[in-house]
mmCIF file with all atom_site columns, C-alpha atoms in Angstrom:
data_model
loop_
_atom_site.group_PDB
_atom_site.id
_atom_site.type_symbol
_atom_site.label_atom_id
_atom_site.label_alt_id
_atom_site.label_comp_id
_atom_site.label_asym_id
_atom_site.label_entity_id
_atom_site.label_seq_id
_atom_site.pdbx_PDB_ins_code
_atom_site.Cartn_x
_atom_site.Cartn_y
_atom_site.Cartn_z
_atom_site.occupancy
_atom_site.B_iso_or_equiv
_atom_site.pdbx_formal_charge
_atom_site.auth_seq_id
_atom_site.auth_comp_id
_atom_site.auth_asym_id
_atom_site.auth_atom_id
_atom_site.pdbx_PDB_model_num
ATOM 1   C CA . UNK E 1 1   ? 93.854  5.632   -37.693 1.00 43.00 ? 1   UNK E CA 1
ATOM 2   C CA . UNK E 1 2   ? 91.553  8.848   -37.702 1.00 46.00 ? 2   UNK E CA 1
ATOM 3   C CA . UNK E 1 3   ? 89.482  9.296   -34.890 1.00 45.00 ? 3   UNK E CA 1
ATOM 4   C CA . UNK E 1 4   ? 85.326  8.502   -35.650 1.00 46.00 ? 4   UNK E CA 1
ATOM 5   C CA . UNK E 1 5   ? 82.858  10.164  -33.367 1.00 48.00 ? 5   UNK E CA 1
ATOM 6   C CA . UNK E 1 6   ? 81.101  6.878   -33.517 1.00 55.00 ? 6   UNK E CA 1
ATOM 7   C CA . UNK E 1 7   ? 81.866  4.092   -31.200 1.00 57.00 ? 7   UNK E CA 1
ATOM 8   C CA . UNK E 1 8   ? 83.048  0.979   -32.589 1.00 57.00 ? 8   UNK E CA 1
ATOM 9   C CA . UNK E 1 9   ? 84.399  2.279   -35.941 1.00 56.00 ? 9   UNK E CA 1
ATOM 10  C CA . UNK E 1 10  ? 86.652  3.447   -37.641 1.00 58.00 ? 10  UNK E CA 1
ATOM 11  C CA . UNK E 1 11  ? 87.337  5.441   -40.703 1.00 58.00 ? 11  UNK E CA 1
ATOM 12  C CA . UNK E 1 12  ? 88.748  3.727   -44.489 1.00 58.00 ? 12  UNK E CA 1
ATOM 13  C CA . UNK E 1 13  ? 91.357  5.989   -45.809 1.00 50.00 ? 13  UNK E CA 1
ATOM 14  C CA . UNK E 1 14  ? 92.497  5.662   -49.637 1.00 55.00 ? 14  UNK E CA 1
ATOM 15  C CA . UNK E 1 15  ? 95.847  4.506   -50.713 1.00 55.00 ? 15  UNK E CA 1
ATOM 16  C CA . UNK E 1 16  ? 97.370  7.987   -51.215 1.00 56.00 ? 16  UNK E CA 1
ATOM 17  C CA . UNK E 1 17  ? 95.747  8.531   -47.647 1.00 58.00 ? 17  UNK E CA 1
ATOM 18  C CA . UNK E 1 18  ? 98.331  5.896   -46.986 1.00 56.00 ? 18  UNK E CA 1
ATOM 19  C CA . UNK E 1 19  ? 101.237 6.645   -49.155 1.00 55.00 ? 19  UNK E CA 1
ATOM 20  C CA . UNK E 1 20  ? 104.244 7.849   -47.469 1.00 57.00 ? 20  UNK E CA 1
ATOM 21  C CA . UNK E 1 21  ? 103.330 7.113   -43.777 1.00 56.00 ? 21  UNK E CA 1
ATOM 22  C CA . UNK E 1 22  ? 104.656 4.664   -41.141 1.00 57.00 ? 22  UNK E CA 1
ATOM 23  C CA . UNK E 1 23  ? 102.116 2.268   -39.673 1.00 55.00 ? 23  UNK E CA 1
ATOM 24  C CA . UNK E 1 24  ? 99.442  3.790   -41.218 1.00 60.00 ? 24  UNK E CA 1
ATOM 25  C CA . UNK E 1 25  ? 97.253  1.540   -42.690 1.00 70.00 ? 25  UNK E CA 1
ATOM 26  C CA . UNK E 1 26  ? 94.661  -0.890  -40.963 1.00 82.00 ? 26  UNK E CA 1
ATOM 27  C CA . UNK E 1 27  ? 93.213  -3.936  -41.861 1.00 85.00 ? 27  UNK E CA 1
ATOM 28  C CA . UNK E 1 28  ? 90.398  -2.721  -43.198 1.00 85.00 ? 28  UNK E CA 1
ATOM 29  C CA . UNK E 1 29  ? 92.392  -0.005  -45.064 1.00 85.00 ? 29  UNK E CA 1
ATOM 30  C CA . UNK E 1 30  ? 94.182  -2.953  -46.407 1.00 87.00 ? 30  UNK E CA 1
ATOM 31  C CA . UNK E 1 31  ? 91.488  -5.007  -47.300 1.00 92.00 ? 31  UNK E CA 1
ATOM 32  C CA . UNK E 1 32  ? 89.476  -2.331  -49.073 1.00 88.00 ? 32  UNK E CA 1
ATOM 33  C CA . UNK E 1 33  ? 92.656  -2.085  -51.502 1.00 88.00 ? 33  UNK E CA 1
ATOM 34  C CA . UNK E 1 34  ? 93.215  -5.082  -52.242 1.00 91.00 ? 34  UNK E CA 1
ATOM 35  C CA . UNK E 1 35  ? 89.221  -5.689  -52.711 1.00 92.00 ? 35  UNK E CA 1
ATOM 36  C CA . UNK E 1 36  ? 89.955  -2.779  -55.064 1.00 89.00 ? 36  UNK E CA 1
ATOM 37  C CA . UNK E 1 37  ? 93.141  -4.229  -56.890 1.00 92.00 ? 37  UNK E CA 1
ATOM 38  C CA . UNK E 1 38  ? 90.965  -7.781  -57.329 1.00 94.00 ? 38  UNK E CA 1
ATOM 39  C CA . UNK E 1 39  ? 88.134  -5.857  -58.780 1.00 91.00 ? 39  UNK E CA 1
ATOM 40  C CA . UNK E 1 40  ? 90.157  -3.957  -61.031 1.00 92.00 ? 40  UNK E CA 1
ATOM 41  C CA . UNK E 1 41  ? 91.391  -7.298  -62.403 1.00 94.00 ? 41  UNK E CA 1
ATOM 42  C CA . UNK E 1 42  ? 87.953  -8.700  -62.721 1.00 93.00 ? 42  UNK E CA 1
ATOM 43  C CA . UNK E 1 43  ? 88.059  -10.778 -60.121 1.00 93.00 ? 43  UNK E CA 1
ATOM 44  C CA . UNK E 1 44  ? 84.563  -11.282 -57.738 1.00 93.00 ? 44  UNK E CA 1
ATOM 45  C CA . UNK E 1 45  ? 86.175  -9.766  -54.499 1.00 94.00 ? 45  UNK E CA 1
ATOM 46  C CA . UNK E 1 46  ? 84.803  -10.613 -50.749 1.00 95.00 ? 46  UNK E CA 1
ATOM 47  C CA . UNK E 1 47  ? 84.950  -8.540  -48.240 1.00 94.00 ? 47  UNK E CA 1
ATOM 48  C CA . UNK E 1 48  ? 84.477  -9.621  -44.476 1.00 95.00 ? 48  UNK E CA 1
ATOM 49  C CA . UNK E 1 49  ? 85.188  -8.543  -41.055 1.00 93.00 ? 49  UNK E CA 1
ATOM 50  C CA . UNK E 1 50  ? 84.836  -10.843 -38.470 1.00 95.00 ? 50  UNK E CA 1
ATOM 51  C CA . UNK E 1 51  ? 85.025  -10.513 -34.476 1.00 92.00 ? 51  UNK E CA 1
ATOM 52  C CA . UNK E 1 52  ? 86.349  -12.302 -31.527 1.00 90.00 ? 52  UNK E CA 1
ATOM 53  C CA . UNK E 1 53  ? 86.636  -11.078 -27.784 1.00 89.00 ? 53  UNK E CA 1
ATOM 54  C CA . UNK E 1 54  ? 88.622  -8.234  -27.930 1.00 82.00 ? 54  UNK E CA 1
ATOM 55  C CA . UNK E 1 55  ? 89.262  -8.457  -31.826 1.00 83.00 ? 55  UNK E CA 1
ATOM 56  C CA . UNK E 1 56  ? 87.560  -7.373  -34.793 1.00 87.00 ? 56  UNK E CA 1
ATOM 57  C CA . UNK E 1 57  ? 89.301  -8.132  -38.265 1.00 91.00 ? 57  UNK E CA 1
ATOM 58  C CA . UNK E 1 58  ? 89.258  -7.708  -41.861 1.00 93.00 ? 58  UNK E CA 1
ATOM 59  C CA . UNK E 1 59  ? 90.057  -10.277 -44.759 1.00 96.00 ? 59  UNK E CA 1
ATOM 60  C CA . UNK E 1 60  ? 89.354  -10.116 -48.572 1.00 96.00 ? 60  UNK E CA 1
ATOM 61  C CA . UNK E 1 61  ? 89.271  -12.465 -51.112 1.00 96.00 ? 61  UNK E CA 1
ATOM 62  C CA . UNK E 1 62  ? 87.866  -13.375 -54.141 1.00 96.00 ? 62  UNK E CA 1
ATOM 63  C CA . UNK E 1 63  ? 85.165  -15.982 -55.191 1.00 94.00 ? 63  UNK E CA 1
ATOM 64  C CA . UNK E 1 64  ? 85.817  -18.971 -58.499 1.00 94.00 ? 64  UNK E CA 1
ATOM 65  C CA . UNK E 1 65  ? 83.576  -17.543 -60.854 1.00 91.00 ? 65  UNK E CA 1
ATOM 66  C CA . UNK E 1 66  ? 82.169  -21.040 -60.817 1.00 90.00 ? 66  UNK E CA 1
ATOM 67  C CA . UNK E 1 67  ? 81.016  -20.492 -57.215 1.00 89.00 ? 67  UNK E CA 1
ATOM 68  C CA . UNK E 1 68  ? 77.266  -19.995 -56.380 1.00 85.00 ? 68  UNK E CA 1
ATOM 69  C CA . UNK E 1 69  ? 76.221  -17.170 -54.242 1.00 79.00 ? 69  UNK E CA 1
ATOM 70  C CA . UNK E 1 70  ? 76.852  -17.728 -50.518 1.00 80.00 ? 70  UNK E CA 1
ATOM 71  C CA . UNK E 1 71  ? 75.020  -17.137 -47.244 1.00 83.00 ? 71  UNK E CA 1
ATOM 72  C CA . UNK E 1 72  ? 75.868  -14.240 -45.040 1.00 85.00 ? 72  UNK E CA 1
ATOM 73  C CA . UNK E 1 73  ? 77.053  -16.210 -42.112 1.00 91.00 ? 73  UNK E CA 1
ATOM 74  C CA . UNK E 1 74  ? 79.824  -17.912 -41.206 1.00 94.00 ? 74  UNK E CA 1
ATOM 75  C CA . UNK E 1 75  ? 79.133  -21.205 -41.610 1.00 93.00 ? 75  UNK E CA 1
ATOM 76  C CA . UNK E 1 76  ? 78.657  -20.932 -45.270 1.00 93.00 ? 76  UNK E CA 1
ATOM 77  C CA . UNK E 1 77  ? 81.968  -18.892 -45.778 1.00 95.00 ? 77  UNK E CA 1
ATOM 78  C CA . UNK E 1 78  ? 83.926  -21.303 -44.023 1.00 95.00 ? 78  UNK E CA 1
ATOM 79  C CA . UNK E 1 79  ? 81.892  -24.164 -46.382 1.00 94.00 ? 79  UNK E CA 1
ATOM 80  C CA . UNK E 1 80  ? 83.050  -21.629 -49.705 1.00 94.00 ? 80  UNK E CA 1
ATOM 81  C CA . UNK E 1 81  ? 86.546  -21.476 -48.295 1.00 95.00 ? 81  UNK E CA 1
ATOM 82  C CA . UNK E 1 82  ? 86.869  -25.119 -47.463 1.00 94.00 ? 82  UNK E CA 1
ATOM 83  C CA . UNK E 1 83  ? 85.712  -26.600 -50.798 1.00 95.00 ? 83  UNK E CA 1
ATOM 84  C CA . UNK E 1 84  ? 87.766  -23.711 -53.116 1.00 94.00 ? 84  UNK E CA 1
ATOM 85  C CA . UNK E 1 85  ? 84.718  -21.447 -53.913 1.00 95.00 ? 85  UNK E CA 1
ATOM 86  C CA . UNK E 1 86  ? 86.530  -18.517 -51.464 1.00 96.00 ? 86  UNK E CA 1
ATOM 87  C CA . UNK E 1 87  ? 89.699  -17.547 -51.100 1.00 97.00 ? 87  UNK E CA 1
ATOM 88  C CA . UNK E 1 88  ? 90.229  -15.567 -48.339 1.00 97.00 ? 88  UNK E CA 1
ATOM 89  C CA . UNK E 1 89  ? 93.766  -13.959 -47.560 1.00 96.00 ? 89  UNK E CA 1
ATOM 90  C CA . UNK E 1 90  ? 95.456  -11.797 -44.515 1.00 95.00 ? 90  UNK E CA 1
ATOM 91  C CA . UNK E 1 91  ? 95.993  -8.211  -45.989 1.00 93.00 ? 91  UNK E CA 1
ATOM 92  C CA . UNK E 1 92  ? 98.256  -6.953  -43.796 1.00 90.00 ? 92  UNK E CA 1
ATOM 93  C CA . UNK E 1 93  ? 100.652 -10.008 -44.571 1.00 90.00 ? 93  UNK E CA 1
ATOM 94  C CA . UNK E 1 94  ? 101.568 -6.758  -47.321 1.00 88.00 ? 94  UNK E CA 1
ATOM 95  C CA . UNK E 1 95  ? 102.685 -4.595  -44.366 1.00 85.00 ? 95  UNK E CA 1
ATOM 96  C CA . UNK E 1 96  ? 105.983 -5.162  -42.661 1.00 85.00 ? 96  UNK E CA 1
ATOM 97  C CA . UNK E 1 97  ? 105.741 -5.751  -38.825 1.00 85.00 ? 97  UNK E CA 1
ATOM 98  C CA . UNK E 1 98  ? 107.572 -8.108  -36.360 1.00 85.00 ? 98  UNK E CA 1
ATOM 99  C CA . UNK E 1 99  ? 104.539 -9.201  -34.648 1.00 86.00 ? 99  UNK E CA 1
ATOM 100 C CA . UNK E 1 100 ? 101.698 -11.150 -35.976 1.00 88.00 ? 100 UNK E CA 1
ATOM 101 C CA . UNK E 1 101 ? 98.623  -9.039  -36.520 1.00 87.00 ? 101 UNK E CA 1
ATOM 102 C CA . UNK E 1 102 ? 95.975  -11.260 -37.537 1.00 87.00 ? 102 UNK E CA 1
ATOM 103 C CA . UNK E 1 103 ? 95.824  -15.150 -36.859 1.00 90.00 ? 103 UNK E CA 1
ATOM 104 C CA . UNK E 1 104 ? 99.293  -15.810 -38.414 1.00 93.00 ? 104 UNK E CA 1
ATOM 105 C CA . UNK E 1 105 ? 102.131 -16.719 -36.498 1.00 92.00 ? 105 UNK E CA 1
ATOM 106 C CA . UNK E 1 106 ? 105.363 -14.942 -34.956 1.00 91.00 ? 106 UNK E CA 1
ATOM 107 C CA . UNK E 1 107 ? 107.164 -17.342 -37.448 1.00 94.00 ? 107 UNK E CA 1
ATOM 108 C CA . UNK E 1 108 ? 105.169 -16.594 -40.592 1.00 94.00 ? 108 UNK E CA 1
ATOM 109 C CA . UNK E 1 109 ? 106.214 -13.188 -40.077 1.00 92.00 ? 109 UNK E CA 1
ATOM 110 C CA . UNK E 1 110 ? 109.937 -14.188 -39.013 1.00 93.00 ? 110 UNK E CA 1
ATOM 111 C CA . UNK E 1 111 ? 110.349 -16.500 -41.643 1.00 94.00 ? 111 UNK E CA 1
ATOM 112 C CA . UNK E 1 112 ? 108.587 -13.708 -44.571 1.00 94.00 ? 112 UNK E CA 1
ATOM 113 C CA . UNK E 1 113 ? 111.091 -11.153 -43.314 1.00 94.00 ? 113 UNK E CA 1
ATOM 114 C CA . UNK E 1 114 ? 108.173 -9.140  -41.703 1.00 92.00 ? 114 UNK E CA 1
ATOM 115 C CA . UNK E 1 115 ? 105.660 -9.787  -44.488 1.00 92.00 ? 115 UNK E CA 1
ATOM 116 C CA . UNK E 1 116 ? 103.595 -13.244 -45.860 1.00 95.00 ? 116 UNK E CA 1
ATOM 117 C CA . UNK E 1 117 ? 103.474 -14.533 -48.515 1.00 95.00 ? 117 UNK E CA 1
ATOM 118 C CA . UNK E 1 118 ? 100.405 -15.185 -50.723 1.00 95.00 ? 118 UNK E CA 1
ATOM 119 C CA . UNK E 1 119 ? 100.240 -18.913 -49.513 1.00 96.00 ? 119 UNK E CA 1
ATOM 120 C CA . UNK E 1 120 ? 100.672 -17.964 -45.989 1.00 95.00 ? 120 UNK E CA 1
ATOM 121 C CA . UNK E 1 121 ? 98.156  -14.907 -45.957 1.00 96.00 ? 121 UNK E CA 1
ATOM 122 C CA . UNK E 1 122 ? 95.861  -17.629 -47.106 1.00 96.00 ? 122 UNK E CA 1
ATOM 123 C CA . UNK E 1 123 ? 96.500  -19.661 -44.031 1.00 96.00 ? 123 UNK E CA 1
ATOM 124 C CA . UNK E 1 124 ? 96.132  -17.152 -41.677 1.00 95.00 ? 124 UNK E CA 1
ATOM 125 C CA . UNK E 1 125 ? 92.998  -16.293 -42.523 1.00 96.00 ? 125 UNK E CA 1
ATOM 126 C CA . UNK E 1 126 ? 92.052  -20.038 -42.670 1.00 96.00 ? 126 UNK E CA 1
ATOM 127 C CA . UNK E 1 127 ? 93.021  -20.285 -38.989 1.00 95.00 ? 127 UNK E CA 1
ATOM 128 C CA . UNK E 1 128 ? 91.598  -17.460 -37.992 1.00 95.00 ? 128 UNK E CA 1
ATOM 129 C CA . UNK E 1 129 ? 87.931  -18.813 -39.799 1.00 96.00 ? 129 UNK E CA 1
ATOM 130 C CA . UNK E 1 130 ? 88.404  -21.861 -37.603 1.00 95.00 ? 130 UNK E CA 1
ATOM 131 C CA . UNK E 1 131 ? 88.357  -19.950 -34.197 1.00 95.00 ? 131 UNK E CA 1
ATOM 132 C CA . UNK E 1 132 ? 85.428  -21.203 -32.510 1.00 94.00 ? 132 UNK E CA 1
ATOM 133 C CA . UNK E 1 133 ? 84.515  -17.939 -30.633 1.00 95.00 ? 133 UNK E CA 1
ATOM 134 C CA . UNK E 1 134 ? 84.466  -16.490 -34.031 1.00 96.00 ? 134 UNK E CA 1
ATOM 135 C CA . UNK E 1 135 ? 81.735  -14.269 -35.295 1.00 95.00 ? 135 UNK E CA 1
ATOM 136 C CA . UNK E 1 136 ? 80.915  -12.751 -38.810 1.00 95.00 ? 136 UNK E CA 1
ATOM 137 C CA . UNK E 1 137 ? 80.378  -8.798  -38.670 1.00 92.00 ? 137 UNK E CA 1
ATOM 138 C CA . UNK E 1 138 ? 80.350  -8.041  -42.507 1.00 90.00 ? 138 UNK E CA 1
ATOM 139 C CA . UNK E 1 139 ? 79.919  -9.539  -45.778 1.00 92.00 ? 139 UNK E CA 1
ATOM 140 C CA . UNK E 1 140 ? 80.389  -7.663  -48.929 1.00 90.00 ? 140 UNK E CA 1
ATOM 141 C CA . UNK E 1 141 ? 80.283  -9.531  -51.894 1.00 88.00 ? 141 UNK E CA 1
ATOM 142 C CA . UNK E 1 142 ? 81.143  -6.776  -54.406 1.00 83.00 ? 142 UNK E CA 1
ATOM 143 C CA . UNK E 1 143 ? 80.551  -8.423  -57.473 1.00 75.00 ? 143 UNK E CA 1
ATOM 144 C CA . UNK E 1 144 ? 76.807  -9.342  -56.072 1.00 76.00 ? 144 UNK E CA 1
ATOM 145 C CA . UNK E 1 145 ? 76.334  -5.953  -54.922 1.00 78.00 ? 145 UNK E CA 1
ATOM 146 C CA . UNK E 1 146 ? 77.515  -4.551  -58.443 1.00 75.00 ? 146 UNK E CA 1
ATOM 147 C CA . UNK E 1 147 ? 74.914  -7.409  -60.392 1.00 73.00 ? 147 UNK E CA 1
ATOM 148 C CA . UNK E 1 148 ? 72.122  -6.440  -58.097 1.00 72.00 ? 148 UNK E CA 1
ATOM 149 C CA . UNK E 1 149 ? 72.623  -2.811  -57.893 1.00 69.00 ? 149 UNK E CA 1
ATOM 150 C CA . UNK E 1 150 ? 72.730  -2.646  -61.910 1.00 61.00 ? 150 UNK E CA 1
ATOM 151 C CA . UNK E 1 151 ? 69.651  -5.125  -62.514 1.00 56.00 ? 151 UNK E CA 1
ATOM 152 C CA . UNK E 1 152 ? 67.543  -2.390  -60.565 1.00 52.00 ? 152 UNK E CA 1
ATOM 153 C CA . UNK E 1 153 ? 68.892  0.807   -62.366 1.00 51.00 ? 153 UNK E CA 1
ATOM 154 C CA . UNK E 1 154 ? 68.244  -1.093  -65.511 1.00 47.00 ? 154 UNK E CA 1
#
């Protein structure tokens, strides 16, 4: 990834950034296109980055457009993901590699050829919201962020 002057962070590329190159993309790169790809098909896409020792990770997802507003912490995403309000899903399930990257398994990846599926992107991320050393970093709830920004320019 390209180098930040900042400690701790890293820079989001765009897809062509991406196109074309070997082991290029991140999971946040990943998750900002697909948060992009969900939005695009009017879908209310999630955003979150969450932290462990040693470990900080991004997922996206979308929320039912049933589902109330949530909470920024943990707790309540887990709550949203639990009872079908958020889906969350391992972006870099996309992205060929050998190893596991994010809280799937060797064997998701062996068994995808490399990649996950839908279902099993889903239950990566699952496991990796039950870590108990877990912390959230980020929410971004997109489609509040879009309501709320346009009720004040309004």
């Amino acid at each position: 990834e390209p180098q930040s002057m900042e400690r701790g962070e890293q820079k989001i590329r765009s897809a062509p950034a991406l196109a074309g190159r070997k082991n290029a993309a991140t999971c946040i790169d990943l998750a900002c296109l697909f948060a992009s790809l969900l939005e695009r098909a009017y879908q209310q896409s999630v955003l979150i980055v969450v932290e462990r020792p040693g470990l900080a990770h991004a997922l996206v997802g979308y929320r039912a457009p049933w589902a109330p507003e949530f909470s920024d912490d943990l707790g309540s995403i887990r709550g949203a993901v639990g009872i079908g309000d958020l889906v969350l899903f391992e972006a870099t399930g996309v992205a060929h590699s050998d190893e596991a990257v994010g809280a799937e398994t060797a064997e998701d990846r062996r068994l995808g050829g490399g990649r996950l599926d839908f279902s099993t992107a889903k239950r990566a991320a699952q496991r990796l919201l039950g870590y108990a050393d877990l912390k959230l970093r980020f929410l971004v709830d997109i489609h509040a962020l879009r309501i709320n920004s346009s009720s004040l320019t309004a």
